[in-house]
Amino acid sequence: MTDAPPLCCGVPARLTNGAEIYPNRPDLRTKPIWKCDRCKSYCGCHPNTTKSLGVPADAATRKARSQFHDQVFDPLWKNADKTGGYANVDGPRSASKIRKAARGRLYGFLAEKMGLAREHCHTGMFTVEQCRQATEALRGVTYPMVRKWHDAKKQQREQAA
Ligand SMILES: [Zn+2]
């Protein structure tokens, strides 16, 4: 079953594949891709689905998003299990659990810094300007700082309850 098309330029995007978008990449031939026929923007899908990764983006936006991901966002959560503070990282399973939780916390932290609702804070939805803001918001931030922020939030909620 095909997932709902993302909207771009006020119209639903069209589902196509890598054969159209990346003609020189036979390895991506069958990769599902949503394309906006009005502005020629496109975006990929979550692995093995046709669920769009955010909304279609033009080249500059795609570049800003992937730079933010590769250089700023991903290094922060992907090394979370190695930043100390976890006594029982006993193997790849718990490390991957820690990283998954870290990613969620990092998104929460970023949403607050950017003044966005958590559900609107997704890299796949960022504009070029928001990528810049997000990079700025995470400048000098380390994962232990994010964890501390998360623990303080949790404590506030518990005290309020
Ligand atoms: Zn468009």
Short mmCIF file of N, CA and C and ligand atoms in Angstrom, two decimals:
data_model
loop_
_atom_site.label_atom_id
_atom_site.label_comp_id
_atom_site.label_asym_id
_atom_site.label_seq_id
_atom_site.Cartn_x
_atom_site.Cartn_y
_atom_site.Cartn_z
N MET A 1 0.84 -1.20 0.00
CA MET A 1 0.00 0.00 0.00
C MET A 1 0.88 1.25 0.00
N THR A 2 0.47 2.25 -0.75
CA THR A 2 1.24 3.49 -0.83
C THR A 2 0.80 4.44 0.28
N ASP A 3 1.78 5.06 0.90
CA ASP A 3 1.47 6.02 1.95
C ASP A 3 0.94 7.33 1.35
N ALA A 4 0.35 8.16 2.22
CA ALA A 4 -0.21 9.43 1.75
C ALA A 4 0.90 10.33 1.19
N PRO A 5 0.64 11.00 0.06
CA PRO A 5 1.68 11.86 -0.50
C PRO A 5 1.91 13.10 0.36
N PRO A 6 3.16 13.52 0.51
CA PRO A 6 3.42 14.79 1.18
C PRO A 6 2.96 15.93 0.28
N LEU A 7 2.66 17.07 0.89
CA LEU A 7 2.23 18.23 0.11
C LEU A 7 3.43 19.13 -0.19
N CYS A 8 3.44 19.69 -1.38
CA CYS A 8 4.46 20.68 -1.73
C CYS A 8 3.79 21.65 -2.69
N CYS A 9 4.05 22.93 -2.55
CA CYS A 9 3.42 23.93 -3.41
C CYS A 9 1.89 23.81 -3.35
N GLY A 10 1.39 23.31 -2.24
CA GLY A 10 -0.05 23.20 -2.09
C GLY A 10 -0.68 22.03 -2.81
N VAL A 11 0.11 21.19 -3.45
CA VAL A 11 -0.44 20.03 -4.13
C VAL A 11 0.27 18.75 -3.65
N PRO A 12 -0.39 17.61 -3.75
CA PRO A 12 0.27 16.38 -3.34
C PRO A 12 1.43 16.05 -4.28
N ALA A 13 2.51 15.55 -3.72
CA ALA A 13 3.64 15.14 -4.53
C ALA A 13 3.29 13.83 -5.25
N ARG A 14 4.08 13.51 -6.26
CA ARG A 14 3.86 12.29 -7.05
C ARG A 14 4.94 11.27 -6.67
N LEU A 15 4.51 10.03 -6.53
CA LEU A 15 5.47 8.97 -6.19
C LEU A 15 6.19 8.51 -7.44
N THR A 16 7.50 8.58 -7.39
CA THR A 16 8.29 8.09 -8.51
C THR A 16 9.43 7.25 -7.92
N ASN A 17 10.52 7.10 -8.66
CA ASN A 17 11.62 6.32 -8.10
C ASN A 17 12.96 6.84 -8.61
N GLY A 18 14.00 6.18 -8.18
CA GLY A 18 15.35 6.61 -8.49
C GLY A 18 15.66 6.64 -9.98
N ALA A 19 14.96 5.81 -10.77
CA ALA A 19 15.23 5.79 -12.21
C ALA A 19 14.99 7.17 -12.82
N GLU A 20 13.99 7.89 -12.29
CA GLU A 20 13.70 9.24 -12.80
C GLU A 20 14.61 10.29 -12.16
N ILE A 21 14.84 10.17 -10.86
CA ILE A 21 15.55 11.22 -10.13
C ILE A 21 17.07 11.08 -10.25
N TYR A 22 17.54 9.85 -10.19
CA TYR A 22 18.99 9.61 -10.28
C TYR A 22 19.30 8.71 -11.46
N PRO A 23 19.16 9.21 -12.69
CA PRO A 23 19.35 8.34 -13.85
C PRO A 23 20.74 7.69 -13.91
N ASN A 24 21.71 8.29 -13.25
CA ASN A 24 23.06 7.71 -13.29
C ASN A 24 23.36 6.78 -12.13
N ARG A 25 22.33 6.45 -11.37
CA ARG A 25 22.55 5.59 -10.20
C ARG A 25 21.67 4.34 -10.30
N PRO A 26 22.11 3.36 -11.07
CA PRO A 26 21.29 2.15 -11.22
C PRO A 26 20.96 1.49 -9.88
N ASP A 27 21.83 1.69 -8.89
CA ASP A 27 21.58 1.09 -7.58
C ASP A 27 20.37 1.70 -6.87
N LEU A 28 19.98 2.90 -7.31
CA LEU A 28 18.84 3.58 -6.67
C LEU A 28 17.57 3.51 -7.54
N ARG A 29 17.63 2.71 -8.59
CA ARG A 29 16.56 2.66 -9.59
C ARG A 29 15.17 2.45 -8.98
N THR A 30 15.08 1.54 -8.01
CA THR A 30 13.76 1.21 -7.47
C THR A 30 13.45 1.96 -6.18
N LYS A 31 14.34 2.82 -5.75
CA LYS A 31 14.14 3.58 -4.51
C LYS A 31 12.94 4.50 -4.67
N PRO A 32 11.91 4.38 -3.80
CA PRO A 32 10.75 5.27 -3.93
C PRO A 32 11.08 6.71 -3.54
N ILE A 33 10.60 7.65 -4.33
CA ILE A 33 10.87 9.07 -4.11
C ILE A 33 9.61 9.87 -4.42
N TRP A 34 9.31 10.83 -3.56
CA TRP A 34 8.17 11.71 -3.82
C TRP A 34 8.67 12.97 -4.51
N LYS A 35 8.02 13.32 -5.61
CA LYS A 35 8.46 14.48 -6.36
C LYS A 35 7.30 15.47 -6.57
N CYS A 36 7.60 16.76 -6.44
CA CYS A 36 6.63 17.81 -6.72
C CYS A 36 6.84 18.24 -8.16
N ASP A 37 5.83 18.05 -9.01
CA ASP A 37 5.99 18.39 -10.42
C ASP A 37 5.94 19.89 -10.67
N ARG A 38 5.50 20.67 -9.69
CA ARG A 38 5.47 22.12 -9.88
C ARG A 38 6.85 22.73 -9.70
N CYS A 39 7.52 22.40 -8.59
CA CYS A 39 8.81 23.07 -8.31
C CYS A 39 9.99 22.11 -8.46
N LYS A 40 9.72 20.84 -8.83
CA LYS A 40 10.78 19.86 -9.05
C LYS A 40 11.52 19.44 -7.79
N SER A 41 10.97 19.81 -6.63
CA SER A 41 11.59 19.36 -5.39
C SER A 41 11.27 17.89 -5.18
N TYR A 42 12.07 17.21 -4.38
CA TYR A 42 11.76 15.81 -4.06
C TYR A 42 12.29 15.42 -2.70
N CYS A 43 11.83 14.30 -2.21
CA CYS A 43 12.35 13.76 -0.95
C CYS A 43 12.23 12.25 -0.97
N GLY A 44 13.05 11.60 -0.20
CA GLY A 44 13.05 10.15 -0.13
C GLY A 44 12.03 9.63 0.87
N CYS A 45 12.13 8.36 1.17
CA CYS A 45 11.17 7.69 2.06
C CYS A 45 11.89 7.00 3.19
N HIS A 46 11.14 6.71 4.25
CA HIS A 46 11.68 5.89 5.33
C HIS A 46 12.01 4.52 4.73
N PRO A 47 13.03 3.85 5.27
CA PRO A 47 13.48 2.59 4.68
C PRO A 47 12.35 1.59 4.45
N ASN A 48 12.35 1.00 3.28
CA ASN A 48 11.39 -0.05 2.90
C ASN A 48 9.92 0.35 2.98
N THR A 49 9.64 1.65 2.84
CA THR A 49 8.25 2.10 2.81
C THR A 49 8.14 3.19 1.75
N THR A 50 6.91 3.69 1.55
CA THR A 50 6.73 4.88 0.72
C THR A 50 6.34 6.07 1.61
N LYS A 51 6.62 5.95 2.90
CA LYS A 51 6.33 7.03 3.85
C LYS A 51 7.40 8.10 3.68
N SER A 52 6.96 9.30 3.32
CA SER A 52 7.94 10.33 2.95
C SER A 52 8.77 10.77 4.14
N LEU A 53 10.03 11.07 3.86
CA LEU A 53 10.93 11.64 4.86
C LEU A 53 10.74 13.15 4.80
N GLY A 54 9.83 13.66 5.61
CA GLY A 54 9.58 15.09 5.58
C GLY A 54 8.83 15.51 4.34
N VAL A 55 9.11 16.70 3.87
CA VAL A 55 8.43 17.24 2.70
C VAL A 55 9.46 17.50 1.59
N PRO A 56 9.02 17.47 0.33
CA PRO A 56 9.98 17.67 -0.77
C PRO A 56 10.79 18.96 -0.60
N ALA A 57 12.03 18.91 -1.01
CA ALA A 57 12.90 20.06 -0.82
C ALA A 57 13.72 20.32 -2.07
N ASP A 58 14.06 21.57 -2.29
CA ASP A 58 14.92 21.89 -3.43
C ASP A 58 16.37 21.55 -3.07
N ALA A 59 17.26 21.71 -4.03
CA ALA A 59 18.64 21.27 -3.84
C ALA A 59 19.31 21.94 -2.65
N ALA A 60 19.10 23.25 -2.49
CA ALA A 60 19.76 23.97 -1.40
C ALA A 60 19.26 23.47 -0.05
N THR A 61 17.96 23.21 0.03
CA THR A 61 17.38 22.73 1.29
C THR A 61 17.87 21.33 1.61
N ARG A 62 17.91 20.49 0.58
CA ARG A 62 18.39 19.12 0.80
C ARG A 62 19.83 19.13 1.30
N LYS A 63 20.62 20.01 0.72
CA LYS A 63 22.02 20.09 1.12
C LYS A 63 22.14 20.58 2.57
N ALA A 64 21.37 21.62 2.91
CA ALA A 64 21.42 22.16 4.27
C ALA A 64 20.98 21.10 5.28
N ARG A 65 19.93 20.35 4.94
CA ARG A 65 19.45 19.30 5.85
C ARG A 65 20.49 18.21 6.04
N SER A 66 21.13 17.78 4.95
CA SER A 66 22.05 16.66 5.12
C SER A 66 23.33 17.13 5.80
N GLN A 67 23.72 18.38 5.57
CA GLN A 67 24.88 18.89 6.30
C GLN A 67 24.60 18.97 7.79
N PHE A 68 23.42 19.47 8.12
CA PHE A 68 23.05 19.56 9.53
C PHE A 68 23.06 18.17 10.16
N HIS A 69 22.46 17.21 9.46
CA HIS A 69 22.41 15.84 9.95
C HIS A 69 23.80 15.26 10.16
N ASP A 70 24.61 15.31 9.12
CA ASP A 70 25.90 14.64 9.15
C ASP A 70 26.90 15.30 10.08
N GLN A 71 26.86 16.63 10.13
CA GLN A 71 27.92 17.33 10.86
C GLN A 71 27.53 17.74 12.27
N VAL A 72 26.23 17.93 12.50
CA VAL A 72 25.82 18.46 13.80
C VAL A 72 24.95 17.47 14.59
N PHE A 73 23.86 17.07 14.00
CA PHE A 73 22.85 16.31 14.74
C PHE A 73 23.27 14.86 15.02
N ASP A 74 23.63 14.14 13.98
CA ASP A 74 23.92 12.71 14.15
C ASP A 74 25.12 12.43 15.07
N PRO A 75 26.23 13.18 14.94
CA PRO A 75 27.35 12.89 15.84
C PRO A 75 26.96 13.01 17.32
N LEU A 76 26.01 13.90 17.62
CA LEU A 76 25.61 14.09 19.02
C LEU A 76 24.94 12.85 19.60
N TRP A 77 23.97 12.29 18.87
CA TRP A 77 23.27 11.14 19.47
C TRP A 77 23.94 9.82 19.17
N LYS A 78 24.67 9.76 18.05
CA LYS A 78 25.27 8.47 17.69
C LYS A 78 26.42 8.06 18.60
N ASN A 79 26.93 8.99 19.38
CA ASN A 79 28.00 8.67 20.31
C ASN A 79 27.54 8.73 21.76
N ALA A 80 26.22 8.82 21.95
CA ALA A 80 25.68 9.02 23.30
C ALA A 80 26.12 7.94 24.28
N ASP A 81 26.21 6.71 23.79
CA ASP A 81 26.57 5.62 24.71
C ASP A 81 28.04 5.66 25.12
N LYS A 82 28.81 6.52 24.46
CA LYS A 82 30.24 6.60 24.79
C LYS A 82 30.59 7.85 25.57
N THR A 83 29.56 8.60 26.01
CA THR A 83 29.85 9.86 26.68
C THR A 83 29.90 9.72 28.19
N GLY A 84 29.89 8.48 28.70
CA GLY A 84 29.92 8.28 30.14
C GLY A 84 28.53 8.45 30.73
N GLY A 85 28.41 8.18 32.01
CA GLY A 85 27.12 8.33 32.63
C GLY A 85 26.22 7.12 32.48
N TYR A 86 26.68 6.15 31.69
CA TYR A 86 25.93 4.91 31.59
C TYR A 86 26.78 3.78 32.13
N ALA A 87 26.37 3.24 33.26
CA ALA A 87 27.18 2.22 33.92
C ALA A 87 27.05 0.88 33.22
N ASN A 88 25.91 0.63 32.62
CA ASN A 88 25.65 -0.74 32.13
C ASN A 88 25.44 -0.81 30.62
N VAL A 89 26.39 -0.29 29.89
CA VAL A 89 26.36 -0.50 28.44
C VAL A 89 26.96 -1.88 28.20
N ASP A 90 26.10 -2.90 28.21
CA ASP A 90 26.63 -4.26 28.12
C ASP A 90 26.30 -4.87 26.77
N GLY A 91 26.94 -4.32 25.76
CA GLY A 91 26.75 -4.91 24.44
C GLY A 91 26.00 -4.01 23.49
N PRO A 92 25.96 -4.43 22.23
CA PRO A 92 25.41 -3.58 21.18
C PRO A 92 23.92 -3.26 21.38
N ARG A 93 23.18 -4.16 22.05
CA ARG A 93 21.75 -3.91 22.19
C ARG A 93 21.45 -2.73 23.10
N SER A 94 22.11 -2.70 24.24
CA SER A 94 21.84 -1.59 25.15
C SER A 94 22.43 -0.30 24.59
N ALA A 95 23.54 -0.40 23.85
CA ALA A 95 24.11 0.79 23.23
C ALA A 95 23.13 1.37 22.23
N SER A 96 22.47 0.50 21.47
CA SER A 96 21.55 1.01 20.46
C SER A 96 20.30 1.58 21.12
N LYS A 97 19.90 1.01 22.26
CA LYS A 97 18.77 1.57 23.03
C LYS A 97 19.10 2.97 23.52
N ILE A 98 20.32 3.12 24.03
CA ILE A 98 20.76 4.41 24.55
C ILE A 98 20.78 5.44 23.42
N ARG A 99 21.29 5.04 22.28
CA ARG A 99 21.34 5.98 21.15
C ARG A 99 19.95 6.38 20.70
N LYS A 100 19.02 5.43 20.71
CA LYS A 100 17.66 5.73 20.28
C LYS A 100 17.01 6.74 21.23
N ALA A 101 17.20 6.51 22.53
CA ALA A 101 16.66 7.44 23.53
C ALA A 101 17.34 8.80 23.37
N ALA A 102 18.64 8.78 23.11
CA ALA A 102 19.40 10.02 22.97
C ALA A 102 18.87 10.85 21.81
N ARG A 103 18.52 10.20 20.73
CA ARG A 103 18.01 10.88 19.55
C ARG A 103 16.70 11.60 19.88
N GLY A 104 15.82 10.92 20.61
CA GLY A 104 14.55 11.52 21.02
C GLY A 104 14.76 12.72 21.92
N ARG A 105 15.69 12.58 22.88
CA ARG A 105 15.97 13.68 23.79
C ARG A 105 16.57 14.86 23.06
N LEU A 106 17.44 14.56 22.11
CA LEU A 106 18.08 15.62 21.34
C LEU A 106 17.04 16.40 20.53
N TYR A 107 16.09 15.69 19.97
CA TYR A 107 15.01 16.38 19.25
C TYR A 107 14.20 17.26 20.20
N GLY A 108 13.93 16.74 21.40
CA GLY A 108 13.18 17.52 22.39
C GLY A 108 13.93 18.79 22.78
N PHE A 109 15.22 18.64 23.00
CA PHE A 109 16.10 19.74 23.37
C PHE A 109 16.12 20.79 22.26
N LEU A 110 16.28 20.32 21.04
CA LEU A 110 16.35 21.21 19.89
C LEU A 110 15.03 21.96 19.69
N ALA A 111 13.92 21.24 19.85
CA ALA A 111 12.60 21.86 19.70
C ALA A 111 12.45 23.02 20.68
N GLU A 112 12.86 22.79 21.93
CA GLU A 112 12.75 23.85 22.92
C GLU A 112 13.63 25.04 22.56
N LYS A 113 14.88 24.75 22.15
CA LYS A 113 15.80 25.83 21.78
C LYS A 113 15.28 26.65 20.60
N MET A 114 14.59 25.97 19.69
CA MET A 114 14.12 26.64 18.48
C MET A 114 12.70 27.18 18.62
N GLY A 115 12.08 26.92 19.77
CA GLY A 115 10.72 27.38 19.99
C GLY A 115 9.71 26.68 19.10
N LEU A 116 9.99 25.41 18.80
CA LEU A 116 9.08 24.64 17.97
C LEU A 116 8.37 23.60 18.81
N ALA A 117 7.14 23.23 18.38
CA ALA A 117 6.49 22.09 19.01
C ALA A 117 7.29 20.85 18.63
N ARG A 118 7.38 19.89 19.55
CA ARG A 118 8.19 18.70 19.29
C ARG A 118 7.79 18.02 17.98
N GLU A 119 6.50 17.98 17.68
CA GLU A 119 6.06 17.27 16.47
C GLU A 119 6.40 18.05 15.20
N HIS A 120 6.78 19.32 15.34
CA HIS A 120 7.19 20.08 14.17
C HIS A 120 8.71 20.16 14.05
N CYS A 121 9.37 19.56 15.01
CA CYS A 121 10.82 19.61 14.99
C CYS A 121 11.35 18.33 14.36
N HIS A 122 11.49 18.34 13.07
CA HIS A 122 12.01 17.19 12.36
C HIS A 122 12.88 17.71 11.23
N THR A 123 14.09 17.21 11.15
CA THR A 123 15.02 17.70 10.15
C THR A 123 14.45 17.66 8.75
N GLY A 124 13.66 16.62 8.48
CA GLY A 124 13.08 16.48 7.15
C GLY A 124 12.09 17.57 6.80
N MET A 125 11.72 18.40 7.78
CA MET A 125 10.78 19.49 7.54
C MET A 125 11.48 20.85 7.60
N PHE A 126 12.74 20.86 7.95
CA PHE A 126 13.44 22.13 8.12
C PHE A 126 13.66 22.87 6.80
N THR A 127 13.56 24.19 6.88
CA THR A 127 13.96 25.04 5.77
C THR A 127 15.46 25.31 5.91
N VAL A 128 16.05 25.96 4.93
CA VAL A 128 17.46 26.31 5.01
C VAL A 128 17.71 27.17 6.26
N GLU A 129 16.81 28.12 6.50
CA GLU A 129 16.95 29.00 7.65
C GLU A 129 16.86 28.20 8.97
N GLN A 130 15.95 27.25 9.01
CA GLN A 130 15.83 26.44 10.23
C GLN A 130 17.05 25.54 10.44
N CYS A 131 17.66 25.08 9.36
CA CYS A 131 18.90 24.31 9.49
C CYS A 131 19.98 25.17 10.12
N ARG A 132 20.00 26.44 9.71
CA ARG A 132 20.99 27.37 10.25
C ARG A 132 20.71 27.61 11.74
N GLN A 133 19.43 27.84 12.07
CA GLN A 133 19.04 28.05 13.48
C GLN A 133 19.39 26.82 14.32
N ALA A 134 19.12 25.66 13.77
CA ALA A 134 19.35 24.42 14.51
C ALA A 134 20.85 24.22 14.77
N THR A 135 21.65 24.52 13.76
CA THR A 135 23.10 24.41 13.90
C THR A 135 23.57 25.35 15.00
N GLU A 136 23.02 26.56 14.98
CA GLU A 136 23.36 27.57 15.99
C GLU A 136 22.94 27.08 17.38
N ALA A 137 21.74 26.52 17.46
CA ALA A 137 21.18 26.07 18.75
C ALA A 137 22.01 24.95 19.36
N LEU A 138 22.67 24.16 18.52
CA LEU A 138 23.44 23.02 19.04
C LEU A 138 24.94 23.30 19.09
N ARG A 139 25.32 24.53 18.80
CA ARG A 139 26.74 24.87 18.84
C ARG A 139 27.27 24.73 20.27
N GLY A 140 28.33 23.96 20.43
CA GLY A 140 28.93 23.79 21.76
C GLY A 140 28.17 22.84 22.67
N VAL A 141 27.07 22.28 22.18
CA VAL A 141 26.29 21.35 23.00
C VAL A 141 26.91 19.96 22.95
N THR A 142 26.93 19.29 24.08
CA THR A 142 27.40 17.90 24.13
C THR A 142 26.24 17.04 24.62
N TYR A 143 26.33 15.73 24.38
CA TYR A 143 25.20 14.90 24.80
C TYR A 143 24.96 14.91 26.31
N PRO A 144 25.98 14.91 27.16
CA PRO A 144 25.70 15.00 28.60
C PRO A 144 24.88 16.24 28.98
N MET A 145 25.03 17.34 28.24
CA MET A 145 24.21 18.53 28.50
C MET A 145 22.75 18.26 28.17
N VAL A 146 22.54 17.52 27.09
CA VAL A 146 21.17 17.18 26.68
C VAL A 146 20.53 16.26 27.72
N ARG A 147 21.32 15.33 28.21
CA ARG A 147 20.79 14.40 29.22
C ARG A 147 20.44 15.13 30.50
N LYS A 148 21.27 16.08 30.87
CA LYS A 148 21.02 16.88 32.06
C LYS A 148 19.72 17.68 31.91
N TRP A 149 19.56 18.26 30.71
CA TRP A 149 18.34 19.01 30.40
C TRP A 149 17.13 18.09 30.52
N HIS A 150 17.25 16.89 29.98
CA HIS A 150 16.15 15.92 30.01
C HIS A 150 15.81 15.53 31.45
N ASP A 151 16.83 15.29 32.27
CA ASP A 151 16.59 14.90 33.66
C ASP A 151 15.91 16.02 34.44
N ALA A 152 16.32 17.27 34.17
CA ALA A 152 15.71 18.41 34.85
C ALA A 152 14.24 18.53 34.48
N LYS A 153 13.93 18.32 33.20
CA LYS A 153 12.55 18.35 32.72
C LYS A 153 11.70 17.31 33.43
N LYS A 154 12.28 16.13 33.54
CA LYS A 154 11.57 15.01 34.14
C LYS A 154 11.27 15.33 35.60
N GLN A 155 12.25 15.91 36.27
CA GLN A 155 12.08 16.26 37.66
C GLN A 155 10.98 17.32 37.84
N GLN A 156 10.99 18.31 36.93
CA GLN A 156 9.95 19.36 36.96
C GLN A 156 8.57 18.75 36.84
N ARG A 157 8.46 17.79 35.90
CA ARG A 157 7.16 17.15 35.67
C ARG A 157 6.73 16.36 36.91
N GLU A 158 7.68 15.70 37.53
CA GLU A 158 7.34 14.89 38.71
C GLU A 158 6.93 15.77 39.88
N GLN A 159 7.59 16.93 39.99
CA GLN A 159 7.24 17.84 41.08
C GLN A 159 5.87 18.45 40.85
N ALA A 160 5.54 18.70 39.58
CA ALA A 160 4.26 19.30 39.25
C ALA A 160 3.11 18.31 39.45
N ALA A 161 3.43 17.02 39.34
CA ALA A 161 2.37 15.99 39.41
C ALA A 161 1.91 15.78 40.86
ZN ZN B 1 6.74 22.07 -4.84
#
